[in-house]
Amino acid sequence: MALNLRMSDRNAPRDGEGDADVVLQTKPKTKRPPLYKVLLLNDDYTPMEFVVHVLERFFGMTHAQAFEVMLTVHKKGVAVVGVFSHEIAETKVGQVMDFARRHQHPLQCTMEKE
């Protein structure tokens, strides 16, 4: 964004160079929006294959990546499956929870600020 100001000095001699253009450059200071971790929680009932399918479908993971993350969830009880803006994280959590519910699995997905 540029702000143009014309400044004239009434006492300056008028030899064609009396008016000066001053351009002030201002840059808006923007902050990056906070990011949110999407977490998948382990349970004793959701099949491992279903978790792999969820990771592939909603988080764009390859089968190998999804399998590794599923094992982390299984062994550690929780894993970060992605980091997103608030709106995207919220959407992902909703998609996973709805999909799990429709397939009658108790899989839990949450989000927390990074």
PDB file of C-alpha atoms in Angstrom:
ATOM      1  CA  MET A   1       0.000   0.000   0.000  1.00  0.00           C
ATOM      2  CA  ALA A   2       1.495   3.345  -0.993  1.00  0.00           C
ATOM      3  CA  LEU A   3       0.451   6.695   0.369  1.00  0.00           C
ATOM      4  CA  ASN A   4       1.256   9.676  -1.850  1.00  0.00           C
ATOM      5  CA  LEU A   5       1.624  13.060  -0.172  1.00  0.00           C
ATOM      6  CA  ARG A   6       2.395  16.285  -1.935  1.00  0.00           C
ATOM      7  CA  MET A   7       4.406  18.699   0.088  1.00  0.00           C
ATOM      8  CA  SER A   8       5.055  22.300  -0.983  1.00  0.00           C
ATOM      9  CA  ASP A   9       7.154  24.856   0.740  1.00  0.00           C
ATOM     10  CA  ARG A  10       5.705  28.328   0.172  1.00  0.00           C
ATOM     11  CA  ASN A  11       9.068  29.948   0.886  1.00  0.00           C
ATOM     12  CA  ALA A  12      11.022  27.799  -1.585  1.00  0.00           C
ATOM     13  CA  PRO A  13      12.095  29.369  -4.858  1.00  0.00           C
ATOM     14  CA  ARG A  14       9.885  28.507  -7.826  1.00  0.00           C
ATOM     15  CA  ASP A  15      12.404  27.200 -10.334  1.00  0.00           C
ATOM     16  CA  GLY A  16      10.390  24.149 -11.372  1.00  0.00           C
ATOM     17  CA  GLU A  17      11.616  22.039  -8.489  1.00  0.00           C
ATOM     18  CA  GLY A  18       9.586  23.644  -5.737  1.00  0.00           C
ATOM     19  CA  ASP A  19       7.033  20.813  -5.395  1.00  0.00           C
ATOM     20  CA  ALA A  20       8.249  17.481  -4.160  1.00  0.00           C
ATOM     21  CA  ASP A  21       6.441  14.134  -4.154  1.00  0.00           C
ATOM     22  CA  VAL A  22       6.985  12.052  -1.065  1.00  0.00           C
ATOM     23  CA  VAL A  23       5.961   8.399  -1.181  1.00  0.00           C
ATOM     24  CA  LEU A  24       5.620   6.585   2.100  1.00  0.00           C
ATOM     25  CA  GLN A  25       5.570   2.807   1.887  1.00  0.00           C
ATOM     26  CA  THR A  26       3.582   1.049   4.577  1.00  0.00           C
ATOM     27  CA  LYS A  27       3.260  -2.689   4.858  1.00  0.00           C
ATOM     28  CA  PRO A  28       0.374  -4.109   6.807  1.00  0.00           C
ATOM     29  CA  LYS A  29       1.551  -6.226   9.699  1.00  0.00           C
ATOM     30  CA  THR A  30      -0.256  -9.515   9.487  1.00  0.00           C
ATOM     31  CA  LYS A  31       0.028 -12.343  11.925  1.00  0.00           C
ATOM     32  CA  ARG A  32      -0.204 -15.928  10.852  1.00  0.00           C
ATOM     33  CA  PRO A  33      -3.329 -17.557  12.201  1.00  0.00           C
ATOM     34  CA  PRO A  34      -2.785 -20.031  15.030  1.00  0.00           C
ATOM     35  CA  LEU A  35      -2.449 -23.646  13.975  1.00  0.00           C
ATOM     36  CA  TYR A  36      -4.219 -26.621  15.471  1.00  0.00           C
ATOM     37  CA  LYS A  37      -3.094 -30.227  15.797  1.00  0.00           C
ATOM     38  CA  VAL A  38      -5.624 -32.879  14.850  1.00  0.00           C
ATOM     39  CA  LEU A  39      -5.258 -35.901  17.125  1.00  0.00           C
ATOM     40  CA  LEU A  40      -6.501 -39.437  16.649  1.00  0.00           C
ATOM     41  CA  LEU A  41      -7.148 -41.374  19.858  1.00  0.00           C
ATOM     42  CA  ASN A  42      -6.819 -45.101  20.396  1.00  0.00           C
ATOM     43  CA  ASP A  43      -9.687 -47.303  21.483  1.00  0.00           C
ATOM     44  CA  ASP A  44     -10.053 -51.044  21.892  1.00  0.00           C
ATOM     45  CA  TYR A  45     -12.821 -51.507  19.324  1.00  0.00           C
ATOM     46  CA  THR A  46     -12.108 -49.659  16.069  1.00  0.00           C
ATOM     47  CA  PRO A  47     -10.400 -51.998  13.579  1.00  0.00           C
ATOM     48  CA  MET A  48      -6.896 -51.020  12.504  1.00  0.00           C
ATOM     49  CA  GLU A  49      -7.918 -51.257   8.848  1.00  0.00           C
ATOM     50  CA  PHE A  50     -10.641 -48.660   9.432  1.00  0.00           C
ATOM     51  CA  VAL A  51      -8.134 -46.257  11.009  1.00  0.00           C
ATOM     52  CA  VAL A  52      -5.810 -46.709   8.021  1.00  0.00           C
ATOM     53  CA  HIS A  53      -8.718 -45.994   5.683  1.00  0.00           C
ATOM     54  CA  VAL A  54      -9.619 -42.803   7.627  1.00  0.00           C
ATOM     55  CA  LEU A  55      -6.026 -41.551   7.452  1.00  0.00           C
ATOM     56  CA  GLU A  56      -5.833 -42.184   3.717  1.00  0.00           C
ATOM     57  CA  ARG A  57      -9.239 -40.670   2.971  1.00  0.00           C
ATOM     58  CA  PHE A  58      -9.268 -37.571   5.179  1.00  0.00           C
ATOM     59  CA  PHE A  59      -5.586 -36.774   5.586  1.00  0.00           C
ATOM     60  CA  GLY A  60      -4.231 -37.740   2.165  1.00  0.00           C
ATOM     61  CA  MET A  61      -1.716 -40.240   3.500  1.00  0.00           C
ATOM     62  CA  THR A  62      -0.305 -43.088   1.464  1.00  0.00           C
ATOM     63  CA  HIS A  63      -1.110 -46.577   2.690  1.00  0.00           C
ATOM     64  CA  ALA A  64       2.383 -46.911   4.194  1.00  0.00           C
ATOM     65  CA  GLN A  65       2.146 -43.552   5.996  1.00  0.00           C
ATOM     66  CA  ALA A  66      -1.348 -44.330   7.275  1.00  0.00           C
ATOM     67  CA  PHE A  67      -0.206 -47.730   8.551  1.00  0.00           C
ATOM     68  CA  GLU A  68       2.698 -46.162  10.480  1.00  0.00           C
ATOM     69  CA  VAL A  69       0.468 -43.511  12.051  1.00  0.00           C
ATOM     70  CA  MET A  70      -2.136 -46.156  12.933  1.00  0.00           C
ATOM     71  CA  LEU A  71       0.570 -48.142  14.734  1.00  0.00           C
ATOM     72  CA  THR A  72       1.608 -45.023  16.647  1.00  0.00           C
ATOM     73  CA  VAL A  73      -2.002 -44.464  17.719  1.00  0.00           C
ATOM     74  CA  HIS A  74      -2.260 -48.140  18.709  1.00  0.00           C
ATOM     75  CA  LYS A  75       0.990 -48.189  20.713  1.00  0.00           C
ATOM     76  CA  LYS A  76       1.014 -44.692  22.251  1.00  0.00           C
ATOM     77  CA  GLY A  77      -2.714 -44.073  22.538  1.00  0.00           C
ATOM     78  CA  VAL A  78      -2.675 -40.886  20.456  1.00  0.00           C
ATOM     79  CA  ALA A  79      -0.983 -39.405  17.393  1.00  0.00           C
ATOM     80  CA  VAL A  80      -0.964 -36.079  15.606  1.00  0.00           C
ATOM     81  CA  VAL A  81      -2.382 -36.713  12.150  1.00  0.00           C
ATOM     82  CA  GLY A  82      -2.119 -33.170  10.812  1.00  0.00           C
ATOM     83  CA  VAL A  83      -1.676 -29.492  11.626  1.00  0.00           C
ATOM     84  CA  PHE A  84      -4.132 -27.018  10.134  1.00  0.00           C
ATOM     85  CA  SER A  85      -5.836 -23.665  10.552  1.00  0.00           C
ATOM     86  CA  HIS A  86      -8.752 -23.694  13.006  1.00  0.00           C
ATOM     87  CA  GLU A  87     -11.446 -24.013  10.327  1.00  0.00           C
ATOM     88  CA  ILE A  88      -9.737 -26.855   8.483  1.00  0.00           C
ATOM     89  CA  ALA A  89      -8.888 -28.723  11.691  1.00  0.00           C
ATOM     90  CA  GLU A  90     -12.485 -28.392  12.846  1.00  0.00           C
ATOM     91  CA  THR A  91     -13.733 -29.699   9.509  1.00  0.00           C
ATOM     92  CA  LYS A  92     -11.353 -32.686   9.583  1.00  0.00           C
ATOM     93  CA  VAL A  93     -12.421 -33.603  13.135  1.00  0.00           C
ATOM     94  CA  GLY A  94     -16.078 -33.413  12.125  1.00  0.00           C
ATOM     95  CA  GLN A  95     -15.530 -35.522   9.010  1.00  0.00           C
ATOM     96  CA  VAL A  96     -13.684 -38.241  10.923  1.00  0.00           C
ATOM     97  CA  MET A  97     -16.230 -38.323  13.756  1.00  0.00           C
ATOM     98  CA  ASP A  98     -19.188 -38.468  11.347  1.00  0.00           C
ATOM     99  CA  PHE A  99     -17.555 -41.178   9.249  1.00  0.00           C
ATOM    100  CA  ALA A 100     -16.735 -43.280  12.327  1.00  0.00           C
ATOM    101  CA  ARG A 101     -20.259 -42.852  13.693  1.00  0.00           C
ATOM    102  CA  ARG A 102     -21.818 -43.860  10.357  1.00  0.00           C
ATOM    103  CA  HIS A 103     -19.705 -47.016  10.415  1.00  0.00           C
ATOM    104  CA  GLN A 104     -20.540 -47.651  14.070  1.00  0.00           C
ATOM    105  CA  HIS A 105     -16.981 -47.272  15.369  1.00  0.00           C
ATOM    106  CA  PRO A 106     -16.092 -45.377  18.555  1.00  0.00           C
ATOM    107  CA  LEU A 107     -13.014 -43.763  16.965  1.00  0.00           C
ATOM    108  CA  GLN A 108     -12.295 -40.356  18.539  1.00  0.00           C
ATOM    109  CA  CYS A 109     -10.645 -37.401  16.857  1.00  0.00           C
ATOM    110  CA  THR A 110      -9.893 -34.082  18.572  1.00  0.00           C
ATOM    111  CA  MET A 111      -7.968 -30.891  17.986  1.00  0.00           C
ATOM    112  CA  GLU A 112      -5.810 -28.678  20.160  1.00  0.00           C
ATOM    113  CA  LYS A 113      -3.938 -25.442  19.646  1.00  0.00           C
ATOM    114  CA  GLU A 114      -0.317 -25.924  18.675  1.00  0.00           C
TER     115      GLU A 114
END
